[in-house]
JSON list of C-alpha atoms in Angstrom, two decimals:
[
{"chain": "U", "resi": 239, "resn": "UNK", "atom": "CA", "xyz": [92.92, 44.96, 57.22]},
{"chain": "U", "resi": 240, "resn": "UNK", "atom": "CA", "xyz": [89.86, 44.52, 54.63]},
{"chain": "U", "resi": 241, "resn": "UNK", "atom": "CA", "xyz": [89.21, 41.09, 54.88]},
{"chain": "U", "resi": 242, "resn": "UNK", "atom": "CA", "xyz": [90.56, 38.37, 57.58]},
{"chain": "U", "resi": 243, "resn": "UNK", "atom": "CA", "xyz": [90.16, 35.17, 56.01]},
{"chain": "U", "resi": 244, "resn": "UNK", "atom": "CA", "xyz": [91.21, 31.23, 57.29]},
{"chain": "U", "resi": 245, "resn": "UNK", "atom": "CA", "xyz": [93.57, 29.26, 55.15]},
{"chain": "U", "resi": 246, "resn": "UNK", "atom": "CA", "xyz": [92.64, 25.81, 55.42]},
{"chain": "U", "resi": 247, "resn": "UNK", "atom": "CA", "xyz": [95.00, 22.91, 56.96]},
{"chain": "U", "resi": 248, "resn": "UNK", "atom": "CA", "xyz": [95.08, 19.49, 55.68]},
{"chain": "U", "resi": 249, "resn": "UNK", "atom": "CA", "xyz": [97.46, 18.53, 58.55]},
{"chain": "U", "resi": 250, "resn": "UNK", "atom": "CA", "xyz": [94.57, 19.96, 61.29]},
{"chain": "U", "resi": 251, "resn": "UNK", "atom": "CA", "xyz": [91.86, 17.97, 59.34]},
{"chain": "U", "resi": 252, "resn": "UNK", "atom": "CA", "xyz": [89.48, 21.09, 58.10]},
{"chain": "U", "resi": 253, "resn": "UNK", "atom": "CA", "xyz": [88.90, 20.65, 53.94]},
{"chain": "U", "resi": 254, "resn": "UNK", "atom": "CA", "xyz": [91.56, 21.51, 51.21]},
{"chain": "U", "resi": 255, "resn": "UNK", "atom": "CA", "xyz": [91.31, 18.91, 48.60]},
{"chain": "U", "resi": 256, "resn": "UNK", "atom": "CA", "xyz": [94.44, 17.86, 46.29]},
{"chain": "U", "resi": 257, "resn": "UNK", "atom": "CA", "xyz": [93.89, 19.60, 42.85]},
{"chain": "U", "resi": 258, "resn": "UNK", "atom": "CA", "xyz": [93.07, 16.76, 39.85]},
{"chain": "U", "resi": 259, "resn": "UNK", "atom": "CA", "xyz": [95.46, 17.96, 37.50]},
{"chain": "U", "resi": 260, "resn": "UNK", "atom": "CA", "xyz": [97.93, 18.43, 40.05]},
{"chain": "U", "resi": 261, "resn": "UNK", "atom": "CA", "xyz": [97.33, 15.24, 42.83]},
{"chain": "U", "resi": 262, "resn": "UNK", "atom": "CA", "xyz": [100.74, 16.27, 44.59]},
{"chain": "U", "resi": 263, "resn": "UNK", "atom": "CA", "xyz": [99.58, 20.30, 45.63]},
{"chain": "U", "resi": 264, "resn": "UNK", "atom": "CA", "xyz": [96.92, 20.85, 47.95]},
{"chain": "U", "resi": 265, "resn": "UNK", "atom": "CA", "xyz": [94.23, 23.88, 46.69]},
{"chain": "U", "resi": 266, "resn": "UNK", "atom": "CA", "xyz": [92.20, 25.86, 48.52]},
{"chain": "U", "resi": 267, "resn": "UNK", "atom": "CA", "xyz": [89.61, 27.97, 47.06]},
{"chain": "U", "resi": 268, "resn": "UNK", "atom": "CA", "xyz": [88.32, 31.47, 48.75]},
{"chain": "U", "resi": 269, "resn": "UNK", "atom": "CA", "xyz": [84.89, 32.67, 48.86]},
{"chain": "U", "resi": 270, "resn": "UNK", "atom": "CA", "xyz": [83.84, 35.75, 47.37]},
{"chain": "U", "resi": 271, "resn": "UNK", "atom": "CA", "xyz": [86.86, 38.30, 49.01]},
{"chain": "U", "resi": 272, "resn": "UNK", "atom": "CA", "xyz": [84.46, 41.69, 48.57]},
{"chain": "U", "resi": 273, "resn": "UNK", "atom": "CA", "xyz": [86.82, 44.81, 49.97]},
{"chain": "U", "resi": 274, "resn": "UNK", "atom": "CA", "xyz": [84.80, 48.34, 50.43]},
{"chain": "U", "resi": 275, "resn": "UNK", "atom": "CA", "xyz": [86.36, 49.70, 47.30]},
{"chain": "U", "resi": 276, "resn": "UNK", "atom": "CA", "xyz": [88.26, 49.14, 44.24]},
{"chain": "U", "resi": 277, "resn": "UNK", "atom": "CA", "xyz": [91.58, 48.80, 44.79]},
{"chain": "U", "resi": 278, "resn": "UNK", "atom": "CA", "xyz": [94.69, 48.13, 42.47]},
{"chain": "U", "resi": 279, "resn": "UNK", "atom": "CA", "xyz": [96.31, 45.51, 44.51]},
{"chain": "U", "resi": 280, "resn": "UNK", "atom": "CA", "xyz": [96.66, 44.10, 47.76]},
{"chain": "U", "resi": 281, "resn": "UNK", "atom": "CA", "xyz": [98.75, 42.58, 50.76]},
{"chain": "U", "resi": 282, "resn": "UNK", "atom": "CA", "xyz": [98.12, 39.22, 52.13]},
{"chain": "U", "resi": 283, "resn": "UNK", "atom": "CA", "xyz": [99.82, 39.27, 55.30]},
{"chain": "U", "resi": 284, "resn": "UNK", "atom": "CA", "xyz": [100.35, 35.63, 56.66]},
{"chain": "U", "resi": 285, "resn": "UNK", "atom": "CA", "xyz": [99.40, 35.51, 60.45]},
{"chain": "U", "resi": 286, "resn": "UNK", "atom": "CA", "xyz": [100.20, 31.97, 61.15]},
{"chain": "U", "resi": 287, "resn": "UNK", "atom": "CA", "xyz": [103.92, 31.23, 60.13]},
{"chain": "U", "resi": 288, "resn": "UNK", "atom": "CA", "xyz": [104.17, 27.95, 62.41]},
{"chain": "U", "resi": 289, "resn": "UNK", "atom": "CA", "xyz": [102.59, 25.41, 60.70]},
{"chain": "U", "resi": 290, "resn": "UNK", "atom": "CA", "xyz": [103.69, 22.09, 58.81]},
{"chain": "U", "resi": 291, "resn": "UNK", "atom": "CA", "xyz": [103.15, 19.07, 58.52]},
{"chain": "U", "resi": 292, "resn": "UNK", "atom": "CA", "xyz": [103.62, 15.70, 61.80]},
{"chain": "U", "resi": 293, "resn": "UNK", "atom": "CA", "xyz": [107.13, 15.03, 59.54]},
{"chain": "U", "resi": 294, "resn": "UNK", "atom": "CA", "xyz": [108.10, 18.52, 59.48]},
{"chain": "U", "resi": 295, "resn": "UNK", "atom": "CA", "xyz": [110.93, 18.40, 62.33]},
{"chain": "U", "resi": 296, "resn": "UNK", "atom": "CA", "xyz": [110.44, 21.71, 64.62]},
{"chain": "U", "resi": 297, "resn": "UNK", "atom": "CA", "xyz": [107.75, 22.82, 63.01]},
{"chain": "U", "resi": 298, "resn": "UNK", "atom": "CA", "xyz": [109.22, 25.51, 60.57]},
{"chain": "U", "resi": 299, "resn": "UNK", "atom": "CA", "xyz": [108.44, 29.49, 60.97]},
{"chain": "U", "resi": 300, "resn": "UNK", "atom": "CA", "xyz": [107.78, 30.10, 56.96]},
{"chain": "U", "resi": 301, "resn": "UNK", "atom": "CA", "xyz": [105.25, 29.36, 54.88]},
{"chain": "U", "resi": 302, "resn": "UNK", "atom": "CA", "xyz": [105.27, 27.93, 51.08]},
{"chain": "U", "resi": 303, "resn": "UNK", "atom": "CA", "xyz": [103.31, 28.24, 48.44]},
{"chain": "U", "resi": 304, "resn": "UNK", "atom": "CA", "xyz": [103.28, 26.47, 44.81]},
{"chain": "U", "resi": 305, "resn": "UNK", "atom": "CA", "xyz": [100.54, 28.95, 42.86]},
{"chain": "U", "resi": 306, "resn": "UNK", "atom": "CA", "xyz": [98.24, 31.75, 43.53]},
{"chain": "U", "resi": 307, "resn": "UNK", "atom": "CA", "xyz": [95.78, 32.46, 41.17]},
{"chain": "U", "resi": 308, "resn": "UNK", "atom": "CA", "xyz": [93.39, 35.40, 41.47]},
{"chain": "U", "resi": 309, "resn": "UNK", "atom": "CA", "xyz": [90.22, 35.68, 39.86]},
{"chain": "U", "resi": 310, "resn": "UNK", "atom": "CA", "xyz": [88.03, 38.62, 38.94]},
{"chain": "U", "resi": 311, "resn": "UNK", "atom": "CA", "xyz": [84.24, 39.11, 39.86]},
{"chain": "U", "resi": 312, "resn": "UNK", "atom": "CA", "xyz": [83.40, 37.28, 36.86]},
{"chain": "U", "resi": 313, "resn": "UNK", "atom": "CA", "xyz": [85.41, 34.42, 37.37]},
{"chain": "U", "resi": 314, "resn": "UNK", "atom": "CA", "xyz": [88.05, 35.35, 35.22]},
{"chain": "U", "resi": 315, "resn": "UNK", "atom": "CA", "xyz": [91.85, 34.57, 35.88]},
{"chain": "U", "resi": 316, "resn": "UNK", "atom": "CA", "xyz": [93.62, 37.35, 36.59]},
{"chain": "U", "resi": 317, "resn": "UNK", "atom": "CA", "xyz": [96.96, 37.22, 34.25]},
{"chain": "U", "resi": 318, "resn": "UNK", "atom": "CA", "xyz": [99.63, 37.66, 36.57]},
{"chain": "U", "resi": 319, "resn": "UNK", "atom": "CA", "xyz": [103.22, 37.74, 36.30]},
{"chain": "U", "resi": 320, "resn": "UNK", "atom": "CA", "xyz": [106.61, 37.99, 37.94]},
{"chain": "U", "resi": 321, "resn": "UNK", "atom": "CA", "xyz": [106.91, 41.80, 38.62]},
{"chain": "U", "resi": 322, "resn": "UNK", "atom": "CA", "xyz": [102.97, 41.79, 39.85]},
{"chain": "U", "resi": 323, "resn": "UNK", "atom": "CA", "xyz": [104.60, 40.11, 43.27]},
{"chain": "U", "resi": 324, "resn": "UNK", "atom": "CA", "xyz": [106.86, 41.67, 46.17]},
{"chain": "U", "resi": 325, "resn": "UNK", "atom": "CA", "xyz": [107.56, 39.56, 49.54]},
{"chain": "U", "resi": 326, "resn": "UNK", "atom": "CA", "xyz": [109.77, 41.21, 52.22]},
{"chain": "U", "resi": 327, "resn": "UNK", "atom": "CA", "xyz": [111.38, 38.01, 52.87]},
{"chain": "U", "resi": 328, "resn": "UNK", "atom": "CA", "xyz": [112.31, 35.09, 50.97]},
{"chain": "U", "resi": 329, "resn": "UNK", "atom": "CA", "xyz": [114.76, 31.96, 51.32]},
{"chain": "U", "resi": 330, "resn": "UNK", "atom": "CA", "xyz": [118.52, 32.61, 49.49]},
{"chain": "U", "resi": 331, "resn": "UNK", "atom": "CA", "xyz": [120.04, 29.62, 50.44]},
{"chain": "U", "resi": 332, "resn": "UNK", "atom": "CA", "xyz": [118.10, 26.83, 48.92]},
{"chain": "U", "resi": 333, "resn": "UNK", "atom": "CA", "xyz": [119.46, 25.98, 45.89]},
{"chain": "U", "resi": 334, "resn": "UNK", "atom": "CA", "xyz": [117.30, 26.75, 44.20]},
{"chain": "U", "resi": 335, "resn": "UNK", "atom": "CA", "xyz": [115.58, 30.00, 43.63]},
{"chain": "U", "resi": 336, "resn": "UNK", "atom": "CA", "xyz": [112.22, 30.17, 45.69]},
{"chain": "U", "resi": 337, "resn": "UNK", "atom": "CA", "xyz": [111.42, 33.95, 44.73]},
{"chain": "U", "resi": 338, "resn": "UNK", "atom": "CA", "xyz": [107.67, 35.19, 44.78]},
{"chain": "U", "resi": 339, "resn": "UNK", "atom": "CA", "xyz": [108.05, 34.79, 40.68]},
{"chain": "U", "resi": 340, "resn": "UNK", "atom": "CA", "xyz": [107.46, 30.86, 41.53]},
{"chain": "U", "resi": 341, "resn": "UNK", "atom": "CA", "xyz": [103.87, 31.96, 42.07]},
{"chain": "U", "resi": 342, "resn": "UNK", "atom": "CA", "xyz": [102.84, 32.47, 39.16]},
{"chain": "U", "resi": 343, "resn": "UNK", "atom": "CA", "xyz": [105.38, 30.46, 37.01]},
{"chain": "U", "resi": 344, "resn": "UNK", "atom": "CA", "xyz": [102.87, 27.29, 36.25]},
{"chain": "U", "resi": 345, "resn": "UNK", "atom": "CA", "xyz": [105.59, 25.27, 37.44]},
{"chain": "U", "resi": 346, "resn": "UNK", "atom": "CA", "xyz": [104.10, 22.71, 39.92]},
{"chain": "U", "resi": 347, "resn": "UNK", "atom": "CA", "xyz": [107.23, 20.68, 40.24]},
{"chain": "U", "resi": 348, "resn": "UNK", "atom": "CA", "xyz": [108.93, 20.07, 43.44]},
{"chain": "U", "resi": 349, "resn": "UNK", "atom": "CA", "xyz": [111.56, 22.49, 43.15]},
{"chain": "U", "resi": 350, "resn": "UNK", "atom": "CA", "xyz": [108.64, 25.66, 41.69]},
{"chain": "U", "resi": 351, "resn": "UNK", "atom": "CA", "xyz": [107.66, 27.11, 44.64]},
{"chain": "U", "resi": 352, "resn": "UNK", "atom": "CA", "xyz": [107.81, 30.11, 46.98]},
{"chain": "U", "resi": 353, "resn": "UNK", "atom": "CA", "xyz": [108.61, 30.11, 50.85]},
{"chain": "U", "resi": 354, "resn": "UNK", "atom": "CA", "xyz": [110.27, 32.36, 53.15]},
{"chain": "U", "resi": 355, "resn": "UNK", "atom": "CA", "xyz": [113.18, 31.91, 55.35]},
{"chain": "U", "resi": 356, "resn": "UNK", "atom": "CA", "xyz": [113.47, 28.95, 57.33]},
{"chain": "U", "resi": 357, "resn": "UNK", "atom": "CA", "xyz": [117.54, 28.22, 57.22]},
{"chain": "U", "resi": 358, "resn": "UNK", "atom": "CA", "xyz": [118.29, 30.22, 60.06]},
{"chain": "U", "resi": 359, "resn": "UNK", "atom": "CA", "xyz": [117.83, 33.71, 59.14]},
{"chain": "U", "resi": 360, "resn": "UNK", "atom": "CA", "xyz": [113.72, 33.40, 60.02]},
{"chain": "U", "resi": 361, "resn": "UNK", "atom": "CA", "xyz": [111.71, 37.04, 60.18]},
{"chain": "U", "resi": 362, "resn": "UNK", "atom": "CA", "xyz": [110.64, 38.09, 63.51]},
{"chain": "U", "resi": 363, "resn": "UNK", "atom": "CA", "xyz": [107.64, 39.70, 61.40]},
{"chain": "U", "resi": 364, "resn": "UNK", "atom": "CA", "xyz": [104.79, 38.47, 59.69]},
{"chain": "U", "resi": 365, "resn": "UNK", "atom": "CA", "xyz": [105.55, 37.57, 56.26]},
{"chain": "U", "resi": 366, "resn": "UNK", "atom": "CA", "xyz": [103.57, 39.71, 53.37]},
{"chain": "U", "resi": 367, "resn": "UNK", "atom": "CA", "xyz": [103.56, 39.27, 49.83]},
{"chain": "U", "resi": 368, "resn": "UNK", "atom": "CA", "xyz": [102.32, 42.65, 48.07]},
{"chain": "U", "resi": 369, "resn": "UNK", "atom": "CA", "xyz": [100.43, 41.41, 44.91]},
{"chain": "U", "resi": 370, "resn": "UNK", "atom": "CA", "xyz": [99.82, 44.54, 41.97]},
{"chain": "U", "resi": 371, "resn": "UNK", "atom": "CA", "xyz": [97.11, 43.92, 39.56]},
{"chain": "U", "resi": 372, "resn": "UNK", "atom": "CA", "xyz": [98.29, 44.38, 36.45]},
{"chain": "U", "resi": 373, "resn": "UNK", "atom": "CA", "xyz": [98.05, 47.28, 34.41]},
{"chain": "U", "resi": 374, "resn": "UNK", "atom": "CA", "xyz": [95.67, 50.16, 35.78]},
{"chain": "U", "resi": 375, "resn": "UNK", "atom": "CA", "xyz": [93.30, 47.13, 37.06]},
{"chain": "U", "resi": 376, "resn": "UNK", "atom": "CA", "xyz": [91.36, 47.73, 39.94]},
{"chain": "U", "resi": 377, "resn": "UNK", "atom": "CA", "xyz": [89.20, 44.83, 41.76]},
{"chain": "U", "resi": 378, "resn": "UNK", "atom": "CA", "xyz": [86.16, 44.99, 44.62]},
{"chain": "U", "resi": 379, "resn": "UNK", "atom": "CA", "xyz": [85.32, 41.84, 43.89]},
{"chain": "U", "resi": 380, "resn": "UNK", "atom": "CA", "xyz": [87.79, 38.65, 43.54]},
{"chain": "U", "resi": 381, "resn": "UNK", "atom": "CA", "xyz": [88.70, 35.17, 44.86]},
{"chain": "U", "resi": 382, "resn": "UNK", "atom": "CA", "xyz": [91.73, 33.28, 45.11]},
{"chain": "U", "resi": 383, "resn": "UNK", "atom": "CA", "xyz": [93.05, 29.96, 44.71]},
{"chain": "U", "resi": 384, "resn": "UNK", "atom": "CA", "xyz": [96.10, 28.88, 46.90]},
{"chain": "U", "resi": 385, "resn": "UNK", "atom": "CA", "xyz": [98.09, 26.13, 45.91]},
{"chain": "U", "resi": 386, "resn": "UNK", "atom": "CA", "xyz": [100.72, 23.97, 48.45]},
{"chain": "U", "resi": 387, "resn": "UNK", "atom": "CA", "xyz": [103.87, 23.24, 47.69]},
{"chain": "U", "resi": 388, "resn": "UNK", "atom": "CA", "xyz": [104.62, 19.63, 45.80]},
{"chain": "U", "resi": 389, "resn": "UNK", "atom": "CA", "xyz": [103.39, 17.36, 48.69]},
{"chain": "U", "resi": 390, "resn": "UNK", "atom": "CA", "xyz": [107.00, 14.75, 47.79]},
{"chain": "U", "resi": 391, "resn": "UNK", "atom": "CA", "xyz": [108.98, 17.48, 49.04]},
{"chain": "U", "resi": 392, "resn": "UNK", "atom": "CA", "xyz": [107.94, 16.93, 52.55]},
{"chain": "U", "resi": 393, "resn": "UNK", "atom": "CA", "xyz": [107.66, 12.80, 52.57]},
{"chain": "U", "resi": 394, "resn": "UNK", "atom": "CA", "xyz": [104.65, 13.25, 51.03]},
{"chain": "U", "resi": 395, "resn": "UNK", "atom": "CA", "xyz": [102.99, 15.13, 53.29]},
{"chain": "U", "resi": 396, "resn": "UNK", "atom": "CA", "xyz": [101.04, 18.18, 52.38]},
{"chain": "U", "resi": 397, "resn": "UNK", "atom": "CA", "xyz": [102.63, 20.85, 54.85]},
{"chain": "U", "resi": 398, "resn": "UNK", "atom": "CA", "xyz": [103.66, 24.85, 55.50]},
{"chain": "U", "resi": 399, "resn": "UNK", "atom": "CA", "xyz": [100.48, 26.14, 53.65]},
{"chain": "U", "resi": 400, "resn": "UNK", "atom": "CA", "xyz": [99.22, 28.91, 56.04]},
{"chain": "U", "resi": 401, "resn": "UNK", "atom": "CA", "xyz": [95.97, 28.74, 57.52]},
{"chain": "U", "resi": 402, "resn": "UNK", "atom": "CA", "xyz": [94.93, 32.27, 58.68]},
{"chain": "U", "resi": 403, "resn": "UNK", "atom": "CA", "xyz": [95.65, 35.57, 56.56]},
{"chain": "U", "resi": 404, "resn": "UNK", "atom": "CA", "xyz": [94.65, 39.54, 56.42]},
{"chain": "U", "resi": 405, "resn": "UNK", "atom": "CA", "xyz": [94.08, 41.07, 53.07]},
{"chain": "U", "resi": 406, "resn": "UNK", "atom": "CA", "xyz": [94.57, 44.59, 53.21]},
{"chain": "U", "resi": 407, "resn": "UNK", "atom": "CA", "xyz": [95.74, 47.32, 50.91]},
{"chain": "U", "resi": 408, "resn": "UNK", "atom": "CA", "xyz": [98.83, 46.77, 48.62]},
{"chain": "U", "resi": 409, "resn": "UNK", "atom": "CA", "xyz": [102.16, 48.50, 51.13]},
{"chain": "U", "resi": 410, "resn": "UNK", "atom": "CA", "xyz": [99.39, 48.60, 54.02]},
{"chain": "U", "resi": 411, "resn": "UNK", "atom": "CA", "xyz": [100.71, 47.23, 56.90]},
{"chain": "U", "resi": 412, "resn": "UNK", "atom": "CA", "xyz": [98.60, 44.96, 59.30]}
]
């Protein structure tokens, strides 16, 4: 892995604030991610899948997330789209679809997110999601900014955002 970096967790009381323009998603901003060379996309492999919120029966093995944005060195947003995302797992039976597209889709809503499996079909793996800068972009230098999922679809409770996660290499496994 490049970079091993800590999520943070509402639920365990360290610092993620709810976003202004969004008061029902949780955000969490990164520091300065700074990777040994320039690379044209990357992995963030979730290390944690076990975490939600006190009203979160069983404590589900997935995570879900509402946005990721990525910014450049300069502090420019990173245009991202559908096809810039790959997971190796993702929750079918929903009802609603919860691919990796959701995370970039603007949608904040309580149905426009991503998460993996949790309806009985959980991954005994880590959970990845392969993110390809677009075009022949290649970035040293970036942050990111993590949003939750809609805090009312978990009795209002801000819960399953990861809190620890390797950034490697995009198809580099951890």
């Amino acid at each position: 892995a490049l970079r091993f970096s800590t999520f943070p967790s509402i639920v365990d009381g360290i610092s993620a604030a709810l976003h202004p323009n969004y008061p029902n998603n949780a955000v969490w901003n990164s520091s300065a991610i700074v990777l040994h060379q320039a690379v044209n996309g990357i992995r963030l492999t979730f290390l944690d899948r076990h975490r939600g919120s006190a009203k979160d029966e069983g404590n589900f093995p997935m995570i879900a997330l509402g946005e990721l944005k990525i910014y450049d060195a300069d502090g420019n947003e990173v245009t991202m789209a559908a096809e810039n995302f790959v997971a190796n797992h993702t929750e079918t039976n929903e009802g609603f679809e919860s691919t990796v597209a959701r995370l970039c889709d603007g949608n904040f809503a309580a149905q426009g997110y991503y998460h993996s499996p949790w309806s009985g079909n959980e991954p005994q793996e880590y959970i990845w999601i392969d993110i390809d800068f677009p075009g022949t972009e290649a970035h040293q230098v970036f942050t990111l900014e993590v949003f939750s999922r809609d805090k009312s679809t978990s009795g209002n409770q801000v819960s399953l955002f990861p809190m620890e996660v390797a950034v490697s290499v995009i198809n580099e496994a951890y």
